[in-house]
Coordinates of N, CA and C in Angstrom, one line a residue:
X1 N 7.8 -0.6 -15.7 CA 7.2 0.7 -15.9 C 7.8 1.4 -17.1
X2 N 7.4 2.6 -17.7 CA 7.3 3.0 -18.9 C 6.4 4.0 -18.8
X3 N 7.0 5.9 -19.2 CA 6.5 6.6 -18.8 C 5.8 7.2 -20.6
X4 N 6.6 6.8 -22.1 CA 5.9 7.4 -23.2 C 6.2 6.1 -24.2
X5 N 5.3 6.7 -25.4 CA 5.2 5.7 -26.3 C 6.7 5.4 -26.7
X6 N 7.8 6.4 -26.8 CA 9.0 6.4 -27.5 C 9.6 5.3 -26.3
X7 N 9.7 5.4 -25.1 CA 10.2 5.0 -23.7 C 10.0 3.4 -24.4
X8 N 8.7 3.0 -24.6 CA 7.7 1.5 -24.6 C 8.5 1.1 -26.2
X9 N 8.4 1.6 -26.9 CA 8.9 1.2 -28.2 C 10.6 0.4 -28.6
X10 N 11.0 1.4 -27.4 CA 12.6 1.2 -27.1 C 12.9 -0.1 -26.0
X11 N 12.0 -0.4 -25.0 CA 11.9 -1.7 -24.4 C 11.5 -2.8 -25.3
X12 N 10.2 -2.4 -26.1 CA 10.0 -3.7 -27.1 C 11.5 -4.2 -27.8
X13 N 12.5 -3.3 -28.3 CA 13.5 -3.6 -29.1 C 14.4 -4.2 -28.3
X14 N 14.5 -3.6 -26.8 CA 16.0 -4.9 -26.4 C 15.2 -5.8 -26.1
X15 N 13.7 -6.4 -25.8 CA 13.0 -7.2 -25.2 C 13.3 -8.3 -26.6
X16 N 13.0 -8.1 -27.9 CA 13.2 -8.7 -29.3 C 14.5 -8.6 -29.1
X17 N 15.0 -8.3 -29.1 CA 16.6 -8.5 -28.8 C 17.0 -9.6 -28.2
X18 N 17.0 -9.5 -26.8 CA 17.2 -10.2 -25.7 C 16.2 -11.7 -25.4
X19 N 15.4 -11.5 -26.2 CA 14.3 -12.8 -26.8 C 14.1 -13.3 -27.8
X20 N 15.2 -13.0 -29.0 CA 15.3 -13.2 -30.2 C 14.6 -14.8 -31.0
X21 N 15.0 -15.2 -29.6 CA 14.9 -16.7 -29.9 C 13.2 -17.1 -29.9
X22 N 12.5 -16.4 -29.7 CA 11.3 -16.7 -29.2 C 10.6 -16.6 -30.5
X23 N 8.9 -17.4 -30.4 CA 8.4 -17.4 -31.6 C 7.5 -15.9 -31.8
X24 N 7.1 -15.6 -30.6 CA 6.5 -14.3 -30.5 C 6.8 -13.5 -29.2
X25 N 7.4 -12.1 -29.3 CA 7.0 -11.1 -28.0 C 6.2 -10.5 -28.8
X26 N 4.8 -10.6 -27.7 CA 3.5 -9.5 -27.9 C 3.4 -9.0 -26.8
X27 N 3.7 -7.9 -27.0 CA 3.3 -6.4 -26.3 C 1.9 -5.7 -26.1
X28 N 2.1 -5.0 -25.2 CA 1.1 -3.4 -24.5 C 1.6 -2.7 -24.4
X29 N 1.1 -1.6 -24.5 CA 1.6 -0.5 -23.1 C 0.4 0.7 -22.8
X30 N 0.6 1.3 -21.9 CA -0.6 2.4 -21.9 C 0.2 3.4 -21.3
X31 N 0.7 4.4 -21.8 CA 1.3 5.8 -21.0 C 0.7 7.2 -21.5
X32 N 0.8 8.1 -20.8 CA 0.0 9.5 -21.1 C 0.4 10.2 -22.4
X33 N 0.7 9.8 -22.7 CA 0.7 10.3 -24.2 C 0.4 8.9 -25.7
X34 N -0.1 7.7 -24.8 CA -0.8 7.3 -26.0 C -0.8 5.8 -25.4
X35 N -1.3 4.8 -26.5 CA -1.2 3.0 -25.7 C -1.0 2.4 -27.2
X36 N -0.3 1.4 -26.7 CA -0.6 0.6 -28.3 C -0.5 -0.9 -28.0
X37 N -0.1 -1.6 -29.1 CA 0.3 -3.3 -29.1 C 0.0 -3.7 -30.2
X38 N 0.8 -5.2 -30.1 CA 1.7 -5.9 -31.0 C 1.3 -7.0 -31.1
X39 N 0.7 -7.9 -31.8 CA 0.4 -9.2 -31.6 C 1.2 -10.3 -32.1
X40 N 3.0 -9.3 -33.1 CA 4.1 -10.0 -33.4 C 3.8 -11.5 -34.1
X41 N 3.0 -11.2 -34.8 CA 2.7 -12.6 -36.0 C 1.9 -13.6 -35.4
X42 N 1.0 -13.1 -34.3 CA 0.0 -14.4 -33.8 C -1.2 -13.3 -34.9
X43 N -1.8 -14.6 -34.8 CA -3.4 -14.1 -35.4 C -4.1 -12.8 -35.1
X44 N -4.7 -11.8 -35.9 CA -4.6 -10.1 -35.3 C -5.9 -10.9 -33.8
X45 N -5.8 -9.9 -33.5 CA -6.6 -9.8 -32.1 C -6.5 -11.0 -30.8
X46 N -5.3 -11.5 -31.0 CA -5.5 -12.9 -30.2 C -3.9 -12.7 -29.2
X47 N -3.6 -12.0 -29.5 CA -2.3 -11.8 -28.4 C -2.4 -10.3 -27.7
X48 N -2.2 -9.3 -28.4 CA -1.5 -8.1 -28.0 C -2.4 -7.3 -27.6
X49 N -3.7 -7.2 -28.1 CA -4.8 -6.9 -27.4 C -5.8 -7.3 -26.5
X50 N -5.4 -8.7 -26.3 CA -5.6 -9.3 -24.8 C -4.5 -8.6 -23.6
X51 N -3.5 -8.2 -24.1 CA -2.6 -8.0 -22.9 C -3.2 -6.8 -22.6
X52 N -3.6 -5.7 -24.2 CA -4.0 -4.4 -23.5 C -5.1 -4.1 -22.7
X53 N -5.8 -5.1 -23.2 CA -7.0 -5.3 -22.0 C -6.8 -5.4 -21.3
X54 N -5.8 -6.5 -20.8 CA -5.6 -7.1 -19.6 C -4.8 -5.8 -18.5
X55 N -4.3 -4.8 -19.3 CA -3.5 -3.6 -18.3 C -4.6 -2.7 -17.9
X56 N -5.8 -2.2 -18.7 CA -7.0 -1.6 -18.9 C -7.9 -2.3 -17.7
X57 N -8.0 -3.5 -17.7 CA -8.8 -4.3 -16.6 C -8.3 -3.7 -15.1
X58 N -7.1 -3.8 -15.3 CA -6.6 -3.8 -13.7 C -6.2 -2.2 -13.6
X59 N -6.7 -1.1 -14.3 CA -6.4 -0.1 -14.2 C -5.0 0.4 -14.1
X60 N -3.9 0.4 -14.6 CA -3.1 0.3 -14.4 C -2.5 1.2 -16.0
X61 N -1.7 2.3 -15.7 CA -1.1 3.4 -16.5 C 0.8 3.1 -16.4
X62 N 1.1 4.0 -17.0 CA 2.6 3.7 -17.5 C 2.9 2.8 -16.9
X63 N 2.7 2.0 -18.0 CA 3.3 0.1 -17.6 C 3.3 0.0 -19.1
X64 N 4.4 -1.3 -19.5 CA 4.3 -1.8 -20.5 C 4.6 -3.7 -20.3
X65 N 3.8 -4.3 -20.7 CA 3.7 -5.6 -20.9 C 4.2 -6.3 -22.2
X66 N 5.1 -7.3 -22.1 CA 5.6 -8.4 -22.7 C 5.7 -9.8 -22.6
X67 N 4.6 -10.1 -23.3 CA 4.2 -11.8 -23.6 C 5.0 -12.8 -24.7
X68 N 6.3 -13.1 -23.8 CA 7.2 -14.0 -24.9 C 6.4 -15.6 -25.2
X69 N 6.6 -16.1 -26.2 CA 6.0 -17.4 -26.3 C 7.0 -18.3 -27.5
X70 N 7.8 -19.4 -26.9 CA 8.2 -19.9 -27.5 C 8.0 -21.2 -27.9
X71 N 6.6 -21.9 -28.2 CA 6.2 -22.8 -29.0 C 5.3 -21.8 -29.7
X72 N 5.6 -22.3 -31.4 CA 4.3 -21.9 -31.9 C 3.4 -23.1 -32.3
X73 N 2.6 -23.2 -33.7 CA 1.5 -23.7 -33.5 C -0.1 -23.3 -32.9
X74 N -1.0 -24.2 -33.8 CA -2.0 -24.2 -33.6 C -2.9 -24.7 -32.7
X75 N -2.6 -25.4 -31.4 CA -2.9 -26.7 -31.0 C -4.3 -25.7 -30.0
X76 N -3.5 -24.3 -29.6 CA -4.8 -23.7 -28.8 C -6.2 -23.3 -29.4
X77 N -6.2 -22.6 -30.6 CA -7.0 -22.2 -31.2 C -7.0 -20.1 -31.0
X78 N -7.8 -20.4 -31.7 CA -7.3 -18.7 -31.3 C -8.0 -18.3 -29.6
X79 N -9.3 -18.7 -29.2 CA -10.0 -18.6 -28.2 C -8.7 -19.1 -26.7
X80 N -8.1 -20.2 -26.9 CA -6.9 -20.4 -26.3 C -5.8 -19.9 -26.7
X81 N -5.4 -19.0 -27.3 CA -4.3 -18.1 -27.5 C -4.6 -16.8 -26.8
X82 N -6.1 -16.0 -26.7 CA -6.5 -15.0 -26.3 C -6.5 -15.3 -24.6
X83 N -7.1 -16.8 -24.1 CA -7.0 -17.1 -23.0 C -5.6 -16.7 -22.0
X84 N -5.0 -17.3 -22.6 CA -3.1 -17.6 -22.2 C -2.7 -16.8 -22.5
X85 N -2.7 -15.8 -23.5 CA -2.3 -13.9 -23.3 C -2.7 -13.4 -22.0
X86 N -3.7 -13.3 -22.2 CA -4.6 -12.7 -21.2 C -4.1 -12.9 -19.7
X87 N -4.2 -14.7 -19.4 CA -3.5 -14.7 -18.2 C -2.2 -14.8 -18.2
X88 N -1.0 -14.4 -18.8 CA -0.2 -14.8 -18.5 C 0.5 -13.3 -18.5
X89 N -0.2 -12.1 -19.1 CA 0.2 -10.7 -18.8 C -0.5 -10.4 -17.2
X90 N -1.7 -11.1 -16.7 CA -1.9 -10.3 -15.4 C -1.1 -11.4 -15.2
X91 N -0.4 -13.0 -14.8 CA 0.4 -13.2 -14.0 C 1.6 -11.9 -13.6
X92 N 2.3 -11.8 -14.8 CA 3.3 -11.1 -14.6 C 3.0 -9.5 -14.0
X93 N 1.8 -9.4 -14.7 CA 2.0 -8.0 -13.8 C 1.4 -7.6 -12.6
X94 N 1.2 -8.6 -12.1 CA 0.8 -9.1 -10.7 C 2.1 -8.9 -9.6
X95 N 3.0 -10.0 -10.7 CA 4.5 -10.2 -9.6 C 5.0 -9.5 -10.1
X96 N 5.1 -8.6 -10.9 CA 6.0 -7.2 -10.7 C 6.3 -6.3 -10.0
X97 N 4.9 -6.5 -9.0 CA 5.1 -4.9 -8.0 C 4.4 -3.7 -8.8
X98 N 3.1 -3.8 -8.5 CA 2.1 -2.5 -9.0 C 2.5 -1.7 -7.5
X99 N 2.6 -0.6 -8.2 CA 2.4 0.8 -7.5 C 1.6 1.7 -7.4
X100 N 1.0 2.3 -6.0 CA 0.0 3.4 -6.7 C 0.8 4.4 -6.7
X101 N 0.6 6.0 -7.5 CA 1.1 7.0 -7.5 C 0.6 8.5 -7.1
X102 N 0.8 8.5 -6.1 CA 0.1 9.7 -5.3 C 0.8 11.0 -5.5
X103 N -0.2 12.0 -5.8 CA 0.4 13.3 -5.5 C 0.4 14.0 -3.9
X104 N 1.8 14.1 -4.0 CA 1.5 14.6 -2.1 C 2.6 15.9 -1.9
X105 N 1.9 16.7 -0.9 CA 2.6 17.4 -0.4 C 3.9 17.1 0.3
X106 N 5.2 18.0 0.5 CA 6.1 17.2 1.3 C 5.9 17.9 2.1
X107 N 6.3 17.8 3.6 CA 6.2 18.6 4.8 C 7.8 18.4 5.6
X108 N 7.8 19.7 6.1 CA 9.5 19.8 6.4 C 8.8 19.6 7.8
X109 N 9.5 19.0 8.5 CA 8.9 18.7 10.4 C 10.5 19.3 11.3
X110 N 11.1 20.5 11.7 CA 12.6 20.7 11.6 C 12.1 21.2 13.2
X111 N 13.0 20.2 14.1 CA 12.9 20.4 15.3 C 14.6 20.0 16.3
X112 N 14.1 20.0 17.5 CA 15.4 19.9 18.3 C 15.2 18.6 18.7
X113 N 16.5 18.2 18.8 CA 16.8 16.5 19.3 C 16.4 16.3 20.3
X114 N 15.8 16.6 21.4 CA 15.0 16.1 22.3 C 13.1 15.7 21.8
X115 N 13.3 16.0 20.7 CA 12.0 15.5 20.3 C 11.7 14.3 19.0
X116 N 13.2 14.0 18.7 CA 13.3 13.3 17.4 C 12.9 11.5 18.5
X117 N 12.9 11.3 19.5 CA 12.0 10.5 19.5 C 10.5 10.0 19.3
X118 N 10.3 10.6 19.9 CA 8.6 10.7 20.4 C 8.4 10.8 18.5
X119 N 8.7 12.0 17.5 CA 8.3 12.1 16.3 C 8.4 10.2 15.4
X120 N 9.9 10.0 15.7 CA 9.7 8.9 15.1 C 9.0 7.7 15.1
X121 N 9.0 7.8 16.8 CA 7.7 6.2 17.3 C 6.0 7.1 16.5
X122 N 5.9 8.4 16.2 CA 4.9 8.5 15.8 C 4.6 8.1 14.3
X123 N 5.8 8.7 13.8 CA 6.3 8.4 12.3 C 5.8 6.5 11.7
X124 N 6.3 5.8 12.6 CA 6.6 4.5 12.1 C 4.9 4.0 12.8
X125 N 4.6 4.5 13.6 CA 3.1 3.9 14.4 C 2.0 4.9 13.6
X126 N 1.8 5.5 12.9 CA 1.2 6.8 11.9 C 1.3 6.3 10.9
X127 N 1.9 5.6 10.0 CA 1.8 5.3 8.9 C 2.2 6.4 7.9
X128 N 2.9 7.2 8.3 CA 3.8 8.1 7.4 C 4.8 8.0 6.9
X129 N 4.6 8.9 5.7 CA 6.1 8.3 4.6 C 7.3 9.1 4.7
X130 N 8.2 8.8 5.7 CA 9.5 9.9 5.6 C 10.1 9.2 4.6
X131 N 10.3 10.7 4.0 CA 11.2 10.6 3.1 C 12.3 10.6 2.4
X132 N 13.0 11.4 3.5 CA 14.4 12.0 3.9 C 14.5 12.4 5.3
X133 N 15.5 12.3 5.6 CA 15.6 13.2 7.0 C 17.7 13.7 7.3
X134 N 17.3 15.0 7.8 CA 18.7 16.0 7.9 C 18.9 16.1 9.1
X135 N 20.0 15.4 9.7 CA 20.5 15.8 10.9 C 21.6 17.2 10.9
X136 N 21.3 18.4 11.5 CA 22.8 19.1 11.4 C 22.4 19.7 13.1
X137 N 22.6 21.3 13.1 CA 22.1 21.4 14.6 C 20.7 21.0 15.3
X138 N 19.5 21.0 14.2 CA 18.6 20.4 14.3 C 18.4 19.1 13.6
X139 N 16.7 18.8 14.0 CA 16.7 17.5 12.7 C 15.3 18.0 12.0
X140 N 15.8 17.5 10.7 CA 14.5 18.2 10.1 C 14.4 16.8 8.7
X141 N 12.7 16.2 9.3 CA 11.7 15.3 8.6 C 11.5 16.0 7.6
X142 N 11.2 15.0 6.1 CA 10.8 15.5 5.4 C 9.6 14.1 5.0
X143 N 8.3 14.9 5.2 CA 7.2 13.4 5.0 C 6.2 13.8 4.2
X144 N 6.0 12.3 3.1 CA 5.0 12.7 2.1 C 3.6 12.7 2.5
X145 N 2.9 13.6 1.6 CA 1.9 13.4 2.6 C 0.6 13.8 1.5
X146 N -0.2 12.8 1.4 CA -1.1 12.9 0.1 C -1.9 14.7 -0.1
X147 N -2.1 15.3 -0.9 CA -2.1 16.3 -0.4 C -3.7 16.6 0.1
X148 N -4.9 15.6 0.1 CA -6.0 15.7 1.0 C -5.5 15.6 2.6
X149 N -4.8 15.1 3.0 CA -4.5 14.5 4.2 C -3.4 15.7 4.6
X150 N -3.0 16.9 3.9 CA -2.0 17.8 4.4 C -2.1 18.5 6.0
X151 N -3.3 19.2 5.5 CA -3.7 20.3 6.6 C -3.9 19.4 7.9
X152 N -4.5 18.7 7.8 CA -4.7 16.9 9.3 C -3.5 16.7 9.7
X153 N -2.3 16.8 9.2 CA -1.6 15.9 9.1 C -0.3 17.3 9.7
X154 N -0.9 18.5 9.1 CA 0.1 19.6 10.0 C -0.6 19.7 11.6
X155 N -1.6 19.5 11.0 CA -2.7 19.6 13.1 C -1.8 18.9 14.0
X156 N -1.9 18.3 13.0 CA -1.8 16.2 14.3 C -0.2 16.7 14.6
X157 N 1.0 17.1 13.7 CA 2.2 17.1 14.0 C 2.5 18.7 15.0
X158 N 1.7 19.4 14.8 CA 2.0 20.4 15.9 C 1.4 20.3 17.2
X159 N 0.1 19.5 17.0 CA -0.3 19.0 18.9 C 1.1 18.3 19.3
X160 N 1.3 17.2 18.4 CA 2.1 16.5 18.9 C 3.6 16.8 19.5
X161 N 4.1 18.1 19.1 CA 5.3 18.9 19.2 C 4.9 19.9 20.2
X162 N 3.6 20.2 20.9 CA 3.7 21.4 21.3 C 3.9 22.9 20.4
X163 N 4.3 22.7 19.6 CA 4.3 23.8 18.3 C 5.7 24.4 18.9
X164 N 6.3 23.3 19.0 CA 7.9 23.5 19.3 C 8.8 23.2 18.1
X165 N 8.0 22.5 16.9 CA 8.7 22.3 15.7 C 8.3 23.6 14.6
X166 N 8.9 23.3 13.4 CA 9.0 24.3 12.3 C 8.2 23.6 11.6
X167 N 7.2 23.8 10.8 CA 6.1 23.0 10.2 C 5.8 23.3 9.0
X168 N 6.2 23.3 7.6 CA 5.8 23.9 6.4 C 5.4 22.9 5.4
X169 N 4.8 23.3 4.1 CA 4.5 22.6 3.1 C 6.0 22.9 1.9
X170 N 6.6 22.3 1.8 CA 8.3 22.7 1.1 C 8.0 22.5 -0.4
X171 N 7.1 21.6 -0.8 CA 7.5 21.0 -2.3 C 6.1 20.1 -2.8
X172 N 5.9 19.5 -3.7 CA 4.8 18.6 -3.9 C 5.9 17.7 -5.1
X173 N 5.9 16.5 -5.2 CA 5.6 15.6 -6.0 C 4.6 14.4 -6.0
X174 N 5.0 13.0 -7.0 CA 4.5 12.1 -7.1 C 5.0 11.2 -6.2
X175 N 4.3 10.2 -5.4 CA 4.9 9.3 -4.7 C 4.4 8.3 -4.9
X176 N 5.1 6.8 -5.0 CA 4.7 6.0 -5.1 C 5.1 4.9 -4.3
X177 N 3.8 4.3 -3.8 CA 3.9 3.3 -3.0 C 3.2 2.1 -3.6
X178 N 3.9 0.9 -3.2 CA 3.7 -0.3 -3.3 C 2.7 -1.0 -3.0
X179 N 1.9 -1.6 -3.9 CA 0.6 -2.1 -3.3 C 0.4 -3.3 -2.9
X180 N -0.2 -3.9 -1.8 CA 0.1 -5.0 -0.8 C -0.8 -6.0 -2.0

């Protein structure tokens, strides 16, 4: 992951660094403030802008990709150079661990310990993201919660309490979860 161009620029260098030995790292990257790539002495258009495609295909934002290749030679052609770019940036960013990144409300759920059961078998059987949770004289959940899904999602947790918990919207960030 890689959130700016300056961020991506600075991984290419310990990546060339740390792969010194290699005949080419060709790069991507795509982040909100710009995309670029590198085809590092392969033939223009036959490495680095396969990979950027290849992050563009699968939709996929602040990420940056590195394609080391240590035989050179001509034996593929350039049509098999663009081929083996191509797959060998979605292999990797396949088994990286794509994430999606949601904007969600957080919701404070702050109740008394006779209810911190029943909340949690709902918690883990619900499909909800806690995020934190504070034990002191009460307990108080803190769960992400996309922010279409907020107002449903205060309904559902006050039936479920009786409207015996404290129920607010506290904060909003990004969250991200793992995609299967």
């Amino acid at each position: 992951p890689t959130k700016t161009k300056k961020e991506s620029k600075e991984i290419i260098i310990k990546v060339n660094e740390k792969y010194s030995d290699a005949t080419h790292n060709c790069t991507a990257y795509i982040v909100s403030d710009g995309e670029g790539f590198d085809d590092d002495g392969e033939p223009g258009g036959t490495a680095g802008m396969p990979v950027l495609d290849t992050i563009r295909n699968m939709g996929l934002v602040d990420v940056i990709a590195v394609v080391t290749r240590y035989f050179g030679g001509t034996l593929l052609g350039t049509g098999g150079l663009v081929r083996a770019y191509s797959a060998s940036a979605k292999q990797g960013l396949l088994e990286s661990g794509i994430v999606e990144r949601t904007m969600c409300d957080i919701i404070s759920v702050k109740t008394d310990y006779d209810l911190v059961g029943k909340l949690q078998y709902s918690f883990s059987n619900g499909g909800y993201m806690v995020v934190d949770t504070v034990y002191e004289n009460d307990v108080t959940f803190f769960i992400a919660s996309p922010k279409a899904d907020t107002e449903r999602l205060i309904k559902e947790l006050t039936e479920l309490t009786n409207g015996r918990a404290e129920i607010e919207t506290v904060a909003e960030k990004y969250v991200d979860k793992k995609c299967e």
